[in-house]
XYZ file of C-alpha atoms in Angstrom:
700
model
C 0.000 0.000 0.000
C 1.397 3.354 -1.075
C 0.399 5.204 2.096
C 2.206 2.670 4.291
C 5.222 2.663 1.993
C 5.470 6.450 2.215
C 5.042 6.423 5.993
C 7.844 3.866 6.427
C 10.148 5.803 4.095
C 9.555 9.012 6.067
C 10.198 7.237 9.372
C 13.495 5.831 8.144
C 14.506 9.206 6.717
C 13.952 10.672 10.170
C 16.194 8.012 11.681
C 13.420 5.923 13.212
C 13.943 2.153 13.311
C 11.234 1.487 15.908
C 7.704 2.819 15.514
C 5.513 3.837 18.402
C 2.460 1.804 19.307
C 0.188 4.406 17.702
C 2.103 4.417 14.417
C 2.433 0.617 14.415
C -1.307 0.186 14.827
C -1.959 2.648 12.039
C -0.084 0.338 9.648
C -1.909 -2.727 10.973
C -5.261 -1.012 10.482
C -4.375 -0.202 6.871
C -4.123 -3.954 6.271
C -7.427 -4.688 7.997
C -6.128 -5.892 11.361
C -8.510 -4.610 14.082
C -7.007 -2.360 16.754
C -8.304 -0.587 19.836
C -10.050 2.782 19.783
C -7.424 5.282 20.863
C -6.282 8.879 20.627
C -2.818 10.401 20.941
C -3.059 13.474 23.191
C -0.790 16.354 24.179
C -2.175 17.553 27.510
C -4.677 16.743 30.252
C -7.572 18.589 28.583
C -7.100 16.493 25.447
C -6.879 13.384 27.591
C -10.188 14.140 29.292
C -11.845 14.898 25.943
C -10.502 11.663 24.480
C -11.718 9.621 27.459
C -15.188 11.153 27.165
C -15.220 10.348 23.468
C -14.020 6.746 23.879
C -15.979 6.086 27.054
C -14.790 5.038 30.482
C -13.085 2.874 31.625
C -9.969 3.762 29.633
C -6.276 2.971 29.570
C -3.474 5.536 29.679
C -0.123 4.595 28.120
C 3.171 6.229 27.349
C 3.479 6.168 23.576
C 7.079 6.274 22.342
C 9.392 4.154 20.257
C 11.321 3.242 23.416
C 8.156 2.432 25.393
C 8.393 -1.340 25.213
C 7.363 -3.810 27.925
C 5.093 -1.155 29.378
C 3.967 -3.222 32.357
C 7.523 -3.832 33.580
C 8.483 -0.169 33.058
C 5.247 1.054 34.698
C 4.304 3.013 31.601
C 0.634 2.032 31.641
C -2.439 2.429 33.842
C -5.399 0.125 33.233
C -9.111 0.435 33.961
C -9.298 4.161 34.704
C -12.954 4.663 35.776
C -13.360 8.468 35.824
C -11.780 11.895 35.279
C -10.315 12.055 38.791
C -8.340 8.858 38.343
C -7.476 9.935 34.810
C -5.744 13.048 36.156
C -3.763 11.000 38.677
C -2.605 8.616 35.950
C -1.774 11.476 33.602
C 0.311 13.261 36.241
C 2.231 10.049 36.886
C 2.869 9.130 33.231
C 3.426 12.537 31.609
C 6.989 13.014 32.970
C 7.918 9.517 31.772
C 6.548 10.280 28.320
C 8.612 13.464 28.229
C 11.759 11.569 29.215
C 11.187 9.065 26.410
C 10.409 11.724 23.840
C 6.853 10.515 23.317
C 3.280 11.299 24.127
C 0.302 9.844 25.964
C -2.158 7.422 24.434
C -5.756 7.224 25.647
C -7.195 3.848 24.752
C -10.394 1.935 25.292
C -10.213 -0.709 28.000
C -10.629 -3.995 26.157
C -11.833 -6.827 28.335
C -11.565 -10.432 27.248
C -10.930 -13.855 28.675
C -8.067 -14.920 26.413
C -4.947 -13.309 25.019
C -3.031 -14.338 21.934
C 0.092 -13.037 20.226
C 0.827 -12.528 16.541
C 4.048 -11.414 14.985
C 6.271 -11.235 11.969
C 10.026 -11.724 11.815
C 12.402 -11.640 8.882
C 14.374 -14.854 9.015
C 17.829 -14.947 7.409
C 16.982 -18.085 5.446
C 13.237 -18.047 4.812
C 12.503 -14.312 4.726
C 9.272 -12.952 6.269
C 7.763 -15.466 8.698
C 4.541 -15.192 10.689
C 4.220 -16.265 14.321
C 1.142 -17.183 16.387
C 0.751 -18.253 19.998
C -0.689 -17.600 23.398
C -0.105 -13.986 24.427
C 0.266 -11.714 27.408
C 3.103 -11.182 29.816
C 4.013 -14.897 29.854
C 4.529 -15.263 26.101
C 8.298 -15.673 26.312
C 8.072 -18.043 29.281
C 5.446 -20.281 27.686
C 7.032 -20.353 24.241
C 3.836 -21.930 22.885
C 4.067 -20.564 19.356
C 3.964 -21.724 15.753
C 5.533 -20.283 12.593
C 4.831 -20.220 8.862
C 6.639 -18.611 5.934
C 4.830 -15.813 4.083
C 2.716 -15.878 2.011
C 0.255 -17.962 3.999
C -2.686 -19.831 2.550
C -5.869 -19.944 4.599
C -5.055 -23.547 5.541
C -1.523 -22.559 6.602
C -2.957 -19.959 8.948
C -5.598 -22.317 10.379
C -2.933 -24.955 10.997
C -0.973 -22.442 13.076
C -3.914 -22.038 15.438
C -4.405 -25.778 15.963
C -0.834 -26.968 16.442
C 0.050 -24.900 19.517
C -0.197 -26.843 22.767
C -2.845 -24.525 24.203
C -5.107 -24.539 21.136
C -8.114 -25.751 23.144
C -8.184 -22.360 24.882
C -9.501 -20.943 21.617
C -12.475 -23.286 21.703
C -15.735 -22.667 23.530
C -14.658 -24.050 26.895
C -16.193 -23.211 30.293
C -18.946 -21.195 28.691
C -16.593 -18.976 26.709
C -17.523 -18.019 23.191
C -15.248 -19.782 20.687
C -12.613 -17.567 19.130
C -13.255 -16.688 15.509
C -10.556 -18.821 13.914
C -11.493 -17.506 10.481
C -10.683 -13.956 11.582
C -7.475 -14.964 13.373
C -6.385 -16.832 10.239
C -7.121 -13.844 8.027
C -5.083 -11.530 10.250
C -2.137 -13.959 10.155
C -2.303 -13.823 6.366
C -2.429 -10.018 6.498
C 0.671 -9.904 8.689
C 2.525 -12.028 6.166
C 1.449 -9.672 3.396
C 2.915 -6.695 5.252
C 6.254 -8.498 5.336
C 6.084 -9.268 1.625
C 4.990 -5.767 0.635
C 7.515 -3.900 2.770
C 11.021 -5.404 3.012
C 12.013 -2.554 5.359
C 9.787 -4.111 8.060
C 12.036 -6.300 10.175
C 9.707 -7.314 13.017
C 6.087 -6.905 14.061
C 4.866 -7.774 17.535
C 1.156 -7.714 18.431
C 0.988 -8.644 22.092
C -1.511 -8.970 23.444
C -4.320 -9.438 20.991
C -7.391 -9.922 23.168
C -10.306 -12.158 22.192
C -13.422 -10.034 22.827
C -16.735 -11.716 22.119
C -14.887 -14.215 19.991
C -13.156 -11.545 17.874
C -9.453 -10.626 18.090
C -8.444 -7.017 18.810
C -4.846 -5.750 18.783
C -4.292 -4.057 22.152
C -0.552 -3.381 21.859
C 1.748 -3.459 18.863
C 5.316 -2.691 17.877
C 6.939 -2.519 14.440
C 10.706 -2.458 13.928
C 12.220 -1.243 10.676
C 15.557 -1.796 8.971
C 17.383 0.808 6.926
C 18.915 -1.636 4.493
C 16.545 -3.801 2.550
C 17.450 -7.491 2.318
C 18.909 -8.374 -1.084
C 16.467 -9.504 -3.732
C 16.062 -13.270 -3.807
C 18.519 -15.092 -6.050
C 16.502 -18.304 -5.813
C 15.749 -18.772 -9.473
C 13.800 -21.695 -10.859
C 15.716 -24.867 -11.517
C 16.780 -25.058 -15.151
C 19.809 -27.346 -15.026
C 19.458 -30.915 -16.273
C 20.560 -33.612 -13.831
C 20.069 -36.456 -16.313
C 23.800 -36.870 -17.009
C 24.416 -37.111 -13.273
C 21.940 -39.918 -12.654
C 21.811 -41.458 -16.149
C 25.342 -41.304 -17.615
C 26.295 -43.299 -20.685
C 30.035 -42.712 -20.343
C 32.054 -42.136 -17.173
C 35.652 -41.162 -16.463
C 37.416 -41.726 -13.125
C 40.030 -38.989 -12.758
C 42.584 -40.195 -10.219
C 42.018 -43.906 -10.782
C 44.269 -46.118 -8.665
C 45.493 -49.681 -8.880
C 46.069 -49.852 -5.143
C 43.317 -51.764 -3.316
C 41.328 -49.849 -0.695
C 42.288 -46.449 -2.060
C 39.372 -44.247 -3.084
C 40.447 -44.278 -6.732
C 40.319 -48.073 -6.727
C 37.171 -48.621 -4.656
C 35.100 -46.428 -6.958
C 36.129 -48.581 -9.934
C 35.307 -51.752 -8.003
C 31.869 -50.340 -7.202
C 31.138 -49.325 -10.788
C 32.058 -52.796 -12.040
C 30.174 -54.595 -9.238
C 26.980 -52.747 -10.139
C 27.173 -53.772 -13.764
C 27.425 -50.328 -15.335
C 26.635 -50.833 -19.024
C 28.137 -47.612 -20.375
C 31.716 -46.759 -21.280
C 34.222 -46.520 -18.428
C 37.470 -44.557 -18.790
C 40.257 -44.405 -16.210
C 42.781 -41.556 -15.921
C 46.125 -41.631 -14.107
C 49.458 -40.132 -15.263
C 51.114 -43.528 -14.766
C 48.981 -45.123 -17.471
C 48.855 -48.919 -17.663
C 45.848 -51.055 -16.787
C 43.573 -51.348 -13.746
C 41.067 -54.193 -13.289
C 41.180 -54.997 -16.962
C 40.625 -51.415 -18.135
C 43.147 -49.273 -19.976
C 44.384 -46.247 -18.047
C 44.854 -42.985 -19.955
C 47.620 -40.608 -18.859
C 45.498 -37.457 -19.035
C 41.959 -36.213 -19.482
C 42.952 -34.762 -22.839
C 44.073 -38.209 -24.070
C 40.650 -39.809 -23.642
C 39.487 -41.121 -27.022
C 35.817 -40.120 -26.706
C 33.577 -37.554 -25.094
C 32.318 -38.300 -21.579
C 29.021 -37.602 -19.785
C 30.235 -37.677 -16.191
C 33.609 -37.329 -14.477
C 34.441 -38.545 -10.979
C 37.333 -36.391 -9.788
C 39.348 -38.046 -7.033
C 42.204 -35.573 -6.874
C 43.529 -33.178 -4.197
C 41.465 -30.039 -3.709
C 44.038 -27.806 -5.395
C 43.798 -29.813 -8.631
C 40.017 -29.798 -8.810
C 39.316 -26.476 -10.638
C 41.581 -27.309 -13.591
C 40.289 -30.883 -13.726
C 36.761 -29.503 -14.084
C 37.806 -27.365 -17.033
C 39.626 -30.282 -18.687
C 36.669 -32.634 -18.226
C 34.257 -30.048 -19.619
C 36.486 -29.714 -22.667
C 35.988 -33.454 -23.170
C 32.217 -32.995 -23.176
C 31.452 -33.759 -19.523
C 28.102 -32.377 -18.384
C 28.255 -33.678 -14.809
C 31.040 -33.758 -12.210
C 31.495 -35.528 -8.859
C 34.107 -33.777 -6.678
C 35.352 -36.067 -3.925
C 38.096 -33.898 -2.390
C 37.789 -32.183 0.974
C 39.798 -29.185 2.103
C 37.614 -26.323 0.933
C 35.622 -23.689 2.880
C 34.895 -26.157 5.685
C 38.607 -26.030 6.632
C 40.175 -22.549 6.509
C 40.592 -19.311 4.546
C 42.835 -20.978 1.964
C 40.137 -23.569 1.464
C 37.571 -20.797 1.024
C 39.722 -19.244 -1.698
C 40.069 -22.597 -3.436
C 36.300 -23.067 -3.188
C 35.711 -19.773 -4.987
C 38.100 -20.874 -7.755
C 36.136 -24.118 -8.080
C 32.847 -22.224 -8.294
C 34.332 -20.071 -11.035
C 35.359 -23.180 -12.996
C 31.866 -24.629 -12.674
C 30.265 -21.392 -13.888
C 32.671 -20.990 -16.778
C 32.079 -24.508 -18.087
C 28.367 -24.890 -17.292
C 28.791 -28.389 -15.837
C 26.517 -29.702 -13.079
C 28.603 -30.676 -10.082
C 28.056 -32.329 -6.708
C 30.471 -31.713 -3.853
C 33.191 -31.087 -3.093
C 33.528 -33.051 0.121
C 31.076 -35.645 -1.153
C 31.366 -39.410 -1.160
C 29.355 -39.718 -4.337
C 25.950 -40.858 -5.501
C 24.113 -43.991 -6.603
C 21.560 -44.576 -9.363
C 20.426 -48.208 -9.377
C 18.034 -47.895 -12.361
C 21.184 -47.240 -14.397
C 23.387 -49.712 -12.500
C 25.739 -46.963 -11.461
C 27.438 -45.557 -8.391
C 30.232 -43.026 -7.916
C 30.749 -43.931 -4.256
C 34.341 -44.623 -3.285
C 33.306 -46.614 -0.203
C 33.397 -50.392 -0.805
C 29.677 -51.069 -1.305
C 29.558 -53.924 -3.765
C 26.260 -54.430 -5.576
C 23.583 -51.938 -4.428
C 20.123 -53.551 -4.608
C 17.465 -51.729 -6.560
C 14.441 -50.293 -4.801
C 12.035 -47.372 -4.867
C 13.169 -45.080 -2.024
C 15.713 -42.318 -2.611
C 18.050 -40.448 -0.291
C 19.315 -36.872 -0.463
C 21.898 -36.000 2.157
C 24.204 -33.199 3.199
C 26.605 -35.851 4.395
C 28.546 -38.685 2.836
C 27.088 -41.295 5.173
C 24.211 -42.392 2.978
C 26.518 -43.062 0.058
C 29.020 -44.945 2.239
C 28.715 -46.802 5.544
C 24.997 -46.131 6.101
C 24.278 -47.536 2.654
C 26.472 -50.522 3.491
C 24.419 -51.071 6.636
C 21.123 -50.760 4.740
C 22.282 -53.324 2.201
C 23.700 -55.820 4.693
C 21.551 -55.273 7.763
C 18.144 -53.933 6.689
C 17.699 -55.803 3.405
C 16.103 -53.143 1.218
C 17.149 -51.436 -1.977
C 17.233 -47.856 -3.169
C 16.563 -45.950 -6.375
C 18.854 -42.932 -5.985
C 21.263 -41.721 -3.309
C 23.161 -38.434 -3.402
C 25.582 -36.854 -0.958
C 25.737 -33.119 -1.673
C 28.834 -32.158 0.287
C 29.496 -28.408 0.173
C 26.743 -27.767 -2.415
C 28.785 -25.497 -4.665
C 26.418 -26.210 -7.550
C 23.745 -28.891 -7.286
C 21.642 -28.261 -4.192
C 18.741 -29.829 -2.373
C 15.799 -28.234 -4.210
C 17.103 -29.433 -7.586
C 17.591 -32.997 -6.413
C 14.208 -32.971 -4.668
C 12.571 -31.835 -7.892
C 14.371 -34.575 -9.858
C 13.248 -37.209 -7.335
C 9.723 -35.813 -7.429
C 9.554 -36.384 -11.191
C 11.453 -39.684 -11.095
C 9.154 -42.685 -11.739
C 11.670 -44.930 -9.958
C 11.337 -42.962 -6.698
C 8.222 -43.492 -4.578
C 9.437 -42.002 -1.286
C 12.147 -39.435 -0.497
C 14.360 -39.211 2.589
C 16.448 -36.114 3.297
C 19.196 -35.167 5.725
C 20.132 -31.468 5.733
C 22.149 -29.125 7.917
C 21.253 -25.968 5.980
C 19.190 -24.813 3.015
C 21.034 -23.246 0.105
C 17.810 -21.900 -1.438
C 15.290 -22.133 1.392
C 12.214 -20.644 -0.246
C 12.891 -22.568 -3.456
C 13.121 -25.782 -1.443
C 9.726 -25.092 0.121
C 8.210 -24.296 -3.264
C 9.441 -27.583 -4.740
C 8.502 -29.560 -1.619
C 4.913 -28.278 -1.742
C 4.534 -29.833 -5.187
C 6.405 -33.066 -4.503
C 4.642 -33.873 -1.219
C 1.259 -33.938 -2.930
C 2.215 -37.252 -4.535
C 5.215 -38.644 -2.625
C 6.210 -38.801 1.049
C 9.157 -36.557 1.917
C 10.740 -37.281 5.307
C 13.505 -35.008 6.586
C 16.008 -34.953 9.434
C 17.493 -31.509 10.059
C 20.891 -31.316 11.727
C 22.038 -28.161 13.499
C 18.678 -27.624 15.223
C 20.361 -26.591 18.494
C 23.108 -24.049 19.089
C 25.581 -26.875 19.764
C 24.392 -28.848 16.743
C 24.698 -25.756 14.583
C 28.324 -25.236 15.641
C 29.051 -28.870 14.791
C 27.428 -28.349 11.399
C 29.683 -25.367 10.685
C 32.719 -27.472 11.415
C 31.394 -30.227 9.158
C 30.029 -28.524 6.039
C 30.194 -24.775 6.641
C 26.437 -24.748 7.284
C 24.376 -22.074 9.015
C 21.258 -22.875 11.050
C 18.011 -20.919 11.045
C 15.777 -20.565 14.104
C 14.594 -24.139 14.517
C 10.975 -23.273 15.267
C 10.780 -21.362 12.003
C 12.315 -24.301 10.170
C 9.790 -26.623 11.769
C 6.851 -24.463 10.710
C 8.211 -24.018 7.194
C 8.572 -27.774 6.701
C 5.042 -28.442 7.970
C 3.782 -25.786 5.598
C 5.460 -27.560 2.673
C 4.129 -30.987 3.643
C 7.562 -32.302 4.641
C 7.439 -34.679 7.607
C 10.246 -33.894 10.007
C 11.883 -36.570 12.156
C 14.418 -36.155 14.925
C 16.066 -39.593 15.109
C 18.730 -40.633 12.615
C 17.464 -44.210 12.739
C 14.030 -43.121 11.510
C 15.532 -42.269 8.115
C 16.374 -45.959 7.820
C 13.411 -47.591 9.558
C 10.764 -45.524 7.773
C 12.544 -46.116 4.455
C 12.546 -49.856 5.101
C 8.818 -49.756 5.758
C 8.085 -47.862 2.526
C 10.552 -49.936 0.512
C 8.545 -53.077 1.173
C 5.038 -52.041 2.193
C 2.486 -49.440 1.027
C 1.883 -46.129 2.739
C -0.867 -46.703 5.346
C -4.266 -45.342 4.415
C -4.595 -43.639 7.806
C -3.561 -43.791 11.449
C -5.751 -46.700 12.653
C -3.634 -49.578 13.907
C -4.276 -53.023 15.326
C -1.585 -55.027 17.040
C -1.278 -58.413 18.674
C 1.009 -59.103 21.623
C 1.778 -61.952 24.023
C 1.745 -59.663 27.071
C -0.884 -57.545 28.759
C 1.779 -55.015 29.726
C 2.742 -54.596 26.078
C -0.901 -54.094 25.112
C -1.465 -51.428 27.738
C 1.802 -49.541 27.239
C 1.645 -49.513 23.444
C -1.997 -48.370 23.491
C -1.122 -45.497 25.830
C 1.816 -44.467 23.669
C -0.225 -44.680 20.459
C -2.624 -42.086 21.816
C -0.325 -39.887 23.898
C 2.834 -39.766 21.828
C 2.356 -41.135 18.335
C -1.039 -39.803 17.240
C -2.270 -43.294 16.328
C -5.764 -44.628 16.891
C -6.396 -48.109 18.295
C -10.034 -48.380 17.167
C -12.721 -50.929 17.901
C -12.792 -53.873 15.519
C -15.766 -54.763 13.384
C -18.083 -57.104 15.277
C -17.453 -59.988 12.867
C -13.704 -59.603 13.483
C -14.152 -59.545 17.233
C -16.389 -62.628 17.141
C -13.846 -64.612 15.140
C -11.021 -63.663 17.502
C -13.234 -64.822 20.358
C -13.840 -68.174 18.609
C -10.113 -68.965 18.438
C -9.506 -67.892 22.045
C -10.407 -69.470 25.401
C -13.733 -68.265 26.824
C -12.121 -66.616 29.847
C -10.575 -63.835 27.707
C -12.663 -61.129 26.036
C -11.128 -60.268 22.667
C -10.819 -56.720 21.387
C -8.255 -54.371 19.802
C -5.392 -54.551 20.696
C -5.343 -58.334 20.464
C -4.196 -60.333 23.498
C -2.939 -63.260 21.443
C -1.312 -65.386 24.115
C -4.403 -67.251 25.409
C -5.178 -68.329 21.826
C -1.523 -69.278 21.281
C -1.506 -71.549 24.336
C -4.761 -73.179 23.252
C -4.193 -73.572 19.498
C -0.465 -73.023 18.928
C 1.645 -69.956 18.280
C 1.567 -70.087 14.492
C -2.176 -70.727 14.211
C -3.100 -67.974 16.665
C -0.872 -65.320 15.094
C -1.868 -66.281 11.540
C -5.613 -66.314 12.162
C -5.579 -63.274 14.436
C -3.466 -61.161 12.075
C -5.488 -62.126 9.013
C -8.702 -61.184 10.810
C -7.521 -57.649 11.570
C -5.995 -57.190 8.097
C -9.472 -57.865 6.635
C -11.116 -55.410 9.047
C -12.319 -52.175 7.405
C -11.573 -50.225 10.610
C -7.836 -50.971 10.411
C -5.172 -49.273 8.267
C -2.106 -51.236 9.431
C -1.227 -54.234 11.591
C 1.712 -54.871 13.907
C 2.636 -58.347 15.093
C 4.617 -58.527 18.334
C 5.767 -62.111 17.893
C 7.010 -64.247 20.770
C 9.792 -66.597 19.657
C 11.343 -68.975 22.165
C 12.251 -72.642 22.013
C 10.049 -73.320 25.017
C 6.905 -71.783 23.480
C 7.716 -72.901 19.967
C 9.392 -71.248 16.991
C 6.818 -70.912 14.221
C 7.593 -71.032 10.550
C 7.839 -67.519 9.153
C 6.250 -68.459 5.842
C 2.733 -67.656 7.037
C 3.746 -64.009 7.621
C 5.076 -63.657 4.075
C 1.862 -65.247 2.766
C -0.288 -62.786 4.733
C 1.688 -59.827 3.398
C 1.170 -61.049 -0.164
C -2.512 -61.786 0.402
C -3.260 -58.295 1.755
C -0.900 -55.976 -0.171
C -2.955 -52.820 0.463
C -2.236 -52.777 4.212
C 1.177 -52.640 5.878
C 2.140 -55.531 8.121
C 5.087 -54.916 10.449
C 6.733 -57.465 12.737
C 8.644 -57.027 15.962
C 9.738 -59.638 18.447
C 10.001 -60.758 22.030
C 12.070 -63.806 22.887
C 15.436 -65.374 22.092
C 17.762 -63.194 20.078
C 19.071 -65.932 17.816
C 15.549 -66.761 16.686
C 14.688 -63.079 16.315
C 17.764 -62.559 14.109
C 16.843 -65.613 12.045
C 13.289 -64.352 11.585
C 14.554 -60.946 10.449
C 16.958 -62.578 7.983
C 14.081 -64.638 6.551
C 11.306 -62.035 6.466
C 12.999 -58.871 5.220
C 14.407 -60.208 1.938
C 10.863 -61.462 1.288
C 9.300 -58.058 1.748
C 8.196 -57.980 5.394
C 9.906 -55.269 7.493
C 10.928 -56.162 11.036
C 11.933 -53.963 13.953
C 14.189 -54.897 16.887
C 12.344 -52.797 19.490
C 8.585 -53.040 19.981
C 8.114 -49.245 19.950
C 9.720 -48.819 16.523
C 6.932 -50.070 14.219
C 4.536 -47.673 15.933
C 6.989 -44.785 15.615
C 7.246 -45.543 11.901
C 3.455 -45.747 11.522
C 3.181 -42.362 13.227
C 5.645 -40.855 10.737
C 3.861 -42.405 7.773
C 0.429 -41.288 9.002
C 1.772 -37.741 9.004
C 2.965 -38.311 5.432
C -0.514 -39.431 4.440
C -2.026 -36.312 6.009
C 0.459 -34.108 4.174
C -0.374 -35.733 0.847
C -4.098 -35.259 1.448
C -3.890 -31.627 2.487
């Protein structure tokens, strides 16, 4: 709005970086945010006239840019009932107003039963962000707030009001009129628009906003300005083609080695083990032959053009190697070296030289400080960690760490028995960054679910834009490192990353439909579940267990911690469970399976009980807590595989209680046959909770 723009420009020209309450509310009112009736006065006569006009009781406040935290500084008098008390308040506040270079504000006394807070802050990564929470003098202590990145949709704003811990206060409890969520949501959107329209606005604080007869009214407000506008966003749309990175037809290893266990040898071993069908060229000044392949003495001596180059050279040699590879037609580069900006000033200088080489040649590059990438649909990996054959699957990883292309991938292959479609370690992200890879995965028919580990966002708003599209059709699950001050410092040491305020990051990811996790293991366990089973249709779970304690504890945790429902079974399901159980036990969900197991045998009870709940229309997923001991009998695992095949639309997860050797044997049998298992009984429920959130995000 032009009037607001002019007002802000004049304020900044006059040297103001903090607006008074009166001026702040004037801007809010221009955007349709309701504020109190009030008048700025110069003397007692004007104060009395204003109070008569507004109507007693009134509030008297010092109004100045420096008049913040008015209650603590005793710059406010509430509930003034008449002219006599008005004079006393005026006499007390007028000298303070003079000291602060401000005036006196006469304001209507707004009475309400609930206080909320709204605000806007300009985050270094995400730009203007809107905040909502419970207000009043305890706002900072409670910290019960939510964030979203501007602009906000109506649903974004409504979600902010429901996800705070105290959201029930906004409902019609104890005879109170429900707060008008539609109006609160609209005002949150309007706050975001102020931030988008006026980059000179650094912060807005509306605290409190009182709910009066269900409607929010801004009682106090503060706007802070900044003289220097933030730079215009450089987050342009993705235009680069990543096809040569993930789908190369010819590959050169620059720095190939004949010495076993060196990076330049392991990468060749991996390429050959995965059956790469394209042309493979090796480069080393010594020439000769490695693993049956001719070695060329230089990049220039290669006989043909190449699609992708894997550069395993010292950092100082990387910029020239990029130029030489580009001259040979390379469109994609993997830079394995470390020793760049994550190390010291010399490394920072070398990093800038590398960036210049990338820009000059137009190649697409991952790294440096990366351990490579994997693309099983094209039987290819550039990882220099000894992986062997990487099994093909339909989950993909994107990581700001080398782990998922190295030892974590080795663990997944050997210990969790599932395959992947694509894996990429970004390293220092000099060129290819997370939003590009996310967009590629989103369009990739081989990728059905996406798992992300990040310590920072190179193009934060672009990432959110891409994620909003991708999460409509595919689950995106993310672990963010550097979410604490200590974690952020560790991230700087690792990949020169910077952390944003974690609550803002959390709100931004929710807004984009990205499901955030906080345990490293969940990136593996949830991937295993989606690699072998479908995404659950909802959050309704049934589980069978051999222990009453397990039934009670898991049911409590489903409701209190994991957001899962343990619903009643259909009557026909309940009756059948009763038929296979002794008459002294009353069957329900969750299923106390042990009485049936003692009467009919472990395998029969688990098979019949699990099949019954898988057929039940009230159930979205089933968990089997299977007892395996020699004393109680070790059932054949074939019946579990058969059930999973017979009911492919519903996930079936297995966890165990019993002897470890039999549990390990069951895992080794079930997982290669498509049934995920979990070592701890809480884990399948944690995974179901994550996947239920994914389903909600996709349905939003």
